[in-house]
XYZ file of N, CA and C in Angstrom:
438
model
N -26.950 165.729 -68.378
C -26.338 166.171 -67.072
C -27.082 165.297 -65.959
N -28.143 165.157 -66.090
C -29.301 164.516 -64.941
C -28.573 163.298 -64.456
N -28.331 162.361 -65.701
C -27.711 161.357 -65.594
C -26.720 160.803 -64.724
N -25.598 161.900 -64.627
C -24.372 161.941 -64.055
C -24.785 162.329 -62.621
N -25.754 163.020 -62.390
C -25.949 163.441 -60.689
C -26.353 162.121 -60.358
N -27.427 161.581 -61.039
C -28.289 160.663 -60.292
C -27.346 159.640 -60.179
N -26.375 159.163 -61.079
C -25.306 157.962 -61.249
C -24.349 158.332 -59.942
N -24.183 159.673 -59.460
C -23.173 160.264 -58.661
C -24.159 159.848 -57.131
N -25.123 160.183 -57.305
C -26.091 159.994 -56.112
C -25.920 158.532 -55.485
N -26.409 157.821 -56.817
C -26.322 156.265 -56.328
C -25.375 155.452 -56.192
N -23.947 156.285 -56.154
C -22.486 155.820 -55.757
C -22.312 156.054 -54.380
N -22.939 157.488 -54.044
C -22.665 158.128 -52.815
C -23.382 157.315 -51.523
N -24.572 157.135 -52.000
C -25.079 156.287 -50.753
C -24.677 155.416 -50.164
N -23.914 154.477 -50.658
C -23.482 153.657 -50.126
C -22.199 154.229 -49.656
N -21.468 154.928 -50.106
C -20.214 155.369 -49.575
C -20.457 155.835 -48.121
N -21.421 156.876 -48.052
C -21.799 157.622 -47.344
C -22.088 156.864 -45.931
N -23.105 156.046 -46.439
C -23.413 154.689 -45.239
C -22.560 154.028 -44.735
N -21.459 153.862 -45.538
C -20.399 152.949 -45.139
C -19.365 154.091 -44.172
N -19.399 155.205 -44.133
C -18.827 155.842 -43.239
C -19.496 156.251 -42.087
N -20.865 156.332 -42.129
C -21.701 156.917 -40.969
C -21.908 155.681 -40.198
N -22.519 154.425 -40.825
C -22.702 153.009 -40.253
C -21.691 152.181 -39.735
N -20.758 152.383 -40.652
C -19.762 151.000 -40.344
C -19.950 150.080 -41.547
N -18.650 149.601 -41.936
C -18.609 148.420 -42.882
C -19.851 147.361 -42.535
N -19.668 146.886 -41.077
C -19.920 146.037 -40.771
C -21.882 146.028 -40.966
N -22.407 147.157 -40.645
C -23.798 147.493 -40.734
C -24.068 147.498 -42.090
N -23.422 148.011 -42.645
C -23.449 148.143 -44.006
C -23.741 146.684 -45.000
N -22.745 145.850 -44.333
C -23.120 144.772 -45.168
C -24.482 144.008 -44.696
N -24.784 144.168 -43.588
C -25.995 143.642 -43.306
C -27.391 144.259 -43.834
N -27.191 145.917 -43.794
C -28.232 146.402 -44.628
C -28.137 145.762 -46.263
N -27.284 146.140 -46.977
C -26.831 145.006 -48.128
C -27.704 143.802 -48.270
N -27.602 142.710 -47.494
C -27.745 141.583 -47.445
C -29.227 141.494 -47.290
N -30.145 142.310 -46.400
C -31.427 142.677 -46.311
C -32.051 143.493 -47.531
N -31.435 143.851 -48.327
C -31.724 144.700 -49.088
C -31.913 143.705 -50.583
N -30.904 142.918 -50.575
C -30.604 142.221 -51.603
C -31.784 140.642 -51.210
N -31.702 140.514 -49.841
C -33.106 139.167 -49.550
C -34.477 139.982 -49.944
N -34.646 141.296 -49.755
C -35.882 141.540 -50.114
C -36.193 141.604 -51.722
N -35.596 142.154 -52.093
C -35.362 142.147 -53.827
C -35.325 140.724 -54.526
N -34.961 139.740 -53.764
C -34.723 138.381 -54.360
C -35.805 137.683 -54.123
N -37.002 138.104 -52.834
C -37.919 137.850 -52.480
C -39.241 138.310 -53.630
N -38.884 139.464 -53.983
C -40.001 140.128 -54.833
C -39.794 139.416 -56.013
N -38.608 139.136 -56.300
C -38.349 138.847 -57.729
C -39.161 136.982 -57.991
N -38.720 136.542 -57.063
C -39.162 134.683 -56.976
C -40.791 134.906 -56.712
N -41.155 135.513 -55.898
C -42.843 135.443 -55.915
C -43.434 136.528 -56.720
N -43.001 137.319 -57.530
C -43.792 138.146 -58.403
C -43.413 137.841 -59.733
N -42.097 137.454 -60.073
C -41.856 137.248 -61.434
C -41.505 135.668 -61.521
N -41.230 134.777 -60.628
C -40.775 133.357 -61.159
C -42.182 132.456 -60.891
N -43.134 132.757 -59.962
C -44.370 132.109 -60.177
C -45.449 132.280 -61.281
N -45.411 133.141 -61.945
C -46.053 133.708 -63.069
C -45.310 132.751 -64.134
N -44.125 132.528 -64.069
C -43.287 131.795 -65.431
C -43.680 130.100 -65.128
N -43.570 129.959 -63.825
C -43.651 128.465 -63.372
C -44.854 127.451 -63.602
N -46.093 128.472 -63.525
C -47.404 128.090 -63.743
C -47.973 128.726 -64.699
N -48.199 127.944 -65.681
C -48.851 128.477 -66.707
C -50.434 128.558 -66.671
N -50.842 129.209 -67.615
C -52.302 129.322 -67.720
C -52.884 128.426 -67.837
N -53.637 127.720 -66.985
C -54.701 126.301 -67.298
C -55.595 126.284 -68.774
N -56.082 127.845 -68.604
C -57.165 127.848 -69.525
C -56.858 127.498 -70.926
N -55.410 127.692 -71.496
C -54.905 127.583 -72.913
C -55.167 125.740 -72.778
N -54.172 125.249 -72.274
C -54.643 123.914 -72.140
C -55.676 123.283 -72.408
N -56.991 123.620 -71.443
C -58.372 123.110 -71.655
C -58.964 123.520 -72.768
N -58.243 124.797 -73.677
C -58.995 125.077 -74.803
C -58.485 124.099 -75.787
N -57.337 123.667 -75.576
C -56.421 123.170 -76.704
C -57.167 121.407 -76.522
N -57.686 120.908 -75.049
C -58.084 119.798 -74.985
C -59.598 119.361 -75.768
N -60.148 120.842 -75.304
C -61.470 120.799 -75.683
C -61.767 120.496 -77.481
N -60.792 121.535 -77.795
C -60.659 121.251 -79.602
C -60.450 120.147 -80.034
N -59.278 119.467 -79.343
C -58.983 117.894 -79.954
C -60.277 117.411 -79.521
N -61.196 117.075 -78.512
C -61.917 116.345 -78.375
C -63.187 116.739 -79.505
N -63.364 118.010 -79.775
C -64.624 118.230 -80.877
C -64.011 117.688 -82.410
N -62.644 117.746 -82.461
C -62.303 117.239 -83.604
C -62.207 115.867 -83.771
N -61.833 114.881 -82.786
C -61.989 113.632 -82.454
C -63.550 113.114 -82.706
N -64.481 113.727 -82.042
C -66.031 113.479 -82.389
C -66.260 113.617 -83.838
N -65.760 114.580 -84.379
C -66.438 115.080 -85.610
C -65.803 114.123 -86.649
N -64.277 113.560 -86.411
C -63.953 112.557 -87.156
C -64.760 111.107 -87.148
N -65.006 110.709 -85.789
C -65.992 109.818 -85.521
C -67.137 109.696 -86.352
N -68.083 110.763 -86.204
C -69.309 111.137 -87.034
C -69.146 111.029 -88.161
N -67.998 111.725 -88.993
C -67.752 111.430 -90.540
C -67.572 110.010 -90.800
N -66.793 109.475 -89.970
C -66.380 107.753 -90.385
C -67.809 106.962 -90.035
N -68.860 107.146 -89.134
C -70.168 106.561 -88.657
C -70.919 106.474 -89.878
N -70.839 107.147 -90.732
C -71.761 107.385 -91.977
C -71.805 105.846 -92.683
N -70.264 105.361 -92.693
C -70.117 104.113 -93.471
C -69.820 102.999 -92.520
N -68.804 103.184 -91.293
C -68.260 102.466 -90.867
C -68.915 102.066 -89.342
N -69.513 100.804 -89.445
C -70.109 100.129 -88.043
C -69.303 100.069 -86.959
N -68.020 100.390 -86.821
C -67.116 100.294 -85.925
C -67.378 101.523 -85.223
N -67.362 102.820 -86.086
C -67.545 104.113 -85.471
C -69.098 104.546 -85.179
N -69.801 103.476 -85.591
C -71.265 103.822 -84.675
C -71.177 103.160 -83.407
N -70.638 101.775 -83.481
C -70.582 101.330 -82.052
C -69.857 102.381 -81.017
N -68.861 102.936 -81.361
C -67.946 103.702 -80.974
C -69.306 105.271 -80.218
N -69.720 105.805 -81.141
C -71.114 106.781 -80.539
C -72.052 106.022 -79.826
N -72.153 104.957 -80.271
C -73.397 104.142 -79.089
C -72.880 104.119 -77.755
N -71.892 103.468 -77.589
C -70.949 103.654 -76.511
C -71.179 105.043 -75.768
N -70.709 106.204 -76.307
C -70.684 107.695 -75.957
C -72.085 107.819 -75.250
N -73.058 107.401 -75.824
C -74.815 107.786 -75.715
C -74.724 106.874 -74.352
N -74.371 105.588 -74.282
C -74.175 104.865 -73.113
C -73.396 105.395 -71.924
N -72.301 105.861 -71.799
C -71.505 106.834 -70.775
C -72.482 107.953 -70.186
N -73.149 108.409 -71.546
C -74.007 110.000 -70.846
C -75.188 109.187 -69.945
N -75.603 108.169 -70.061
C -77.052 107.337 -69.364
C -76.426 107.420 -68.321
N -75.089 106.624 -68.184
C -74.131 106.339 -66.897
C -73.880 107.240 -66.114
N -73.274 108.600 -66.547
C -73.197 109.511 -66.029
C -74.462 109.846 -64.942
N -75.594 109.600 -65.666
C -76.939 110.386 -65.297
C -77.278 109.510 -64.020
N -76.812 107.897 -64.299
C -77.487 106.908 -63.093
C -76.475 106.882 -61.465
N -76.934 106.488 -60.806
C -76.489 106.177 -59.595
C -76.030 104.868 -59.316
N -76.306 103.892 -60.381
C -75.676 102.718 -60.461
C -75.369 102.564 -61.946
N -73.759 102.582 -62.076
C -73.496 103.060 -63.386
C -73.110 101.373 -64.225
N -72.852 100.394 -63.150
C -72.672 99.157 -63.880
C -73.739 98.658 -64.508
N -74.815 98.754 -63.405
C -76.265 98.297 -63.723
C -76.729 99.063 -65.013
N -76.475 100.337 -65.305
C -77.015 101.118 -66.206
C -76.423 100.319 -67.653
N -75.436 100.562 -67.493
C -74.235 99.489 -68.401
C -74.747 98.647 -69.045
N -74.855 97.387 -67.999
C -75.213 96.291 -68.363
C -77.048 96.338 -69.213
N -78.010 97.278 -68.385
C -79.219 96.861 -68.680
C -79.289 97.418 -70.520
N -78.092 98.610 -70.735
C -78.553 99.075 -71.765
C -77.999 98.255 -72.885
N -77.092 97.297 -72.580
C -76.822 96.934 -73.425
C -77.517 95.332 -73.846
N -78.411 95.026 -72.982
C -79.054 93.989 -72.875
C -80.694 94.324 -73.372
N -80.682 95.511 -72.909
C -82.229 96.239 -73.705
C -81.959 97.721 -74.150
N -81.485 97.598 -75.032
C -81.403 98.978 -75.558
C -82.430 99.910 -75.872
N -82.187 101.405 -75.271
C -83.278 102.231 -75.264
C -83.525 102.819 -76.702
N -84.488 103.863 -77.022
C -84.909 104.588 -78.264
C -83.394 105.034 -78.680
N -82.683 105.932 -78.010
C -81.644 106.490 -78.649
C -80.923 105.242 -79.234
N -80.350 104.556 -78.514
C -79.354 103.547 -78.935
C -80.022 102.622 -79.956
N -81.169 102.528 -80.015
C -82.094 101.585 -81.406
C -81.962 102.866 -82.594
N -82.365 104.297 -82.178
C -82.065 104.960 -83.525
C -80.582 105.051 -84.081
N -79.561 105.272 -83.281
C -78.343 104.860 -83.888
C -77.902 103.532 -84.599
N -78.604 102.436 -84.000
C -78.395 101.096 -84.600
C -78.931 101.100 -86.136
N -80.133 101.798 -86.008
C -81.261 101.824 -87.319
C -80.435 102.209 -88.842
N -80.778 101.426 -89.544
C -80.279 101.681 -91.016
C -80.671 102.953 -91.551
N -80.408 103.629 -92.651
C -80.848 104.529 -93.282
C -79.941 105.787 -93.305
N -80.615 106.837 -93.379
C -79.520 108.197 -93.250
C -79.159 108.626 -91.629
N -77.808 108.167 -91.534
C -77.361 107.865 -90.239
C -77.174 109.149 -89.351
N -77.163 110.330 -90.330
C -76.835 111.902 -89.635
C -78.489 112.050 -88.798
N -79.379 111.773 -89.975
C -80.757 112.318 -89.118
C -81.322 111.343 -87.987
N -80.609 110.076 -88.154
C -80.960 108.988 -86.872
C -80.082 109.657 -85.607
N -79.208 109.897 -86.100
C -78.022 110.611 -84.830
C -78.351 111.680 -84.259
N -79.386 112.655 -84.921
C -79.810 113.543 -84.540
C -80.994 113.493 -83.450
N -82.003 112.457 -84.283
C -82.942 111.969 -83.130
C -82.692 111.136 -82.106
N -81.679 110.715 -82.172
C -80.946 109.869 -80.898
C -80.854 110.929 -79.801
N -79.716 112.145 -80.345
C -79.367 112.942 -79.424
C -80.391 113.932 -79.012
N -81.461 114.027 -79.779
C -83.003 114.771 -79.394
C -83.493 113.815 -78.040
N -83.408 112.526 -78.140
C -83.992 111.474 -77.090
C -82.985 111.726 -75.751
N -81.839 111.940 -75.916
C -80.868 111.610 -74.995
C -81.371 113.176 -74.052
N -81.483 114.379 -75.248
C -81.354 115.502 -74.428
C -82.995 115.764 -73.647
N -83.498 114.939 -73.971
C -85.262 114.955 -73.474
C -85.106 114.007 -72.041
N -84.044 113.104 -72.274
C -84.064 112.108 -70.660
C -83.249 113.020 -69.865
N -82.273 113.479 -70.390
C -81.563 114.387 -69.701
C -82.184 115.570 -68.611
N -83.361 116.265 -69.773
C -84.028 117.036 -68.975
C -85.060 116.882 -68.094
N -85.580 115.655 -68.322
C -86.321 114.619 -67.324
C -85.689 114.557 -66.262
N -84.628 113.853 -66.109
C -83.861 113.494 -65.232
C -83.847 111.725 -65.211
N -83.853 111.574 -66.699
C -84.491 109.945 -66.907
C -83.099 109.041 -66.373
N -83.258 108.041 -66.140
C -81.984 107.311 -66.047
C -81.865 106.053 -67.319
N -82.548 106.289 -67.819
C -82.105 105.439 -69.240
C -83.567 104.712 -69.559
């Protein structure tokens, strides 16, 4: 019974409004009401759909980067090319710390610091990489520039 009564009330409101206010006023009230509903929909629902969360994308990019570096480290055990890629990554860290990045890049290629020498050193690569990263960490903590 409730559904029928509420349905009748919904039908009766525009009819009563048309009789009391006239058809012209009722049309303008309908236009205003539909405009408000459309604006609420556009700014409420549509914007959430149009702009997906950037957090998910960033997590995916970080995951891809970690996987890429992991593969490079695994290959660097035997491949000199992968070792040179890791060496360049360490140089980029020092370049980021430096005010003059071009000079730091050139200087580290001409006169490698302790971290780069450890990467180039023969022997157990993973131990050398760990020692090199410890040297980089100390340089970052001290604010060293390479």
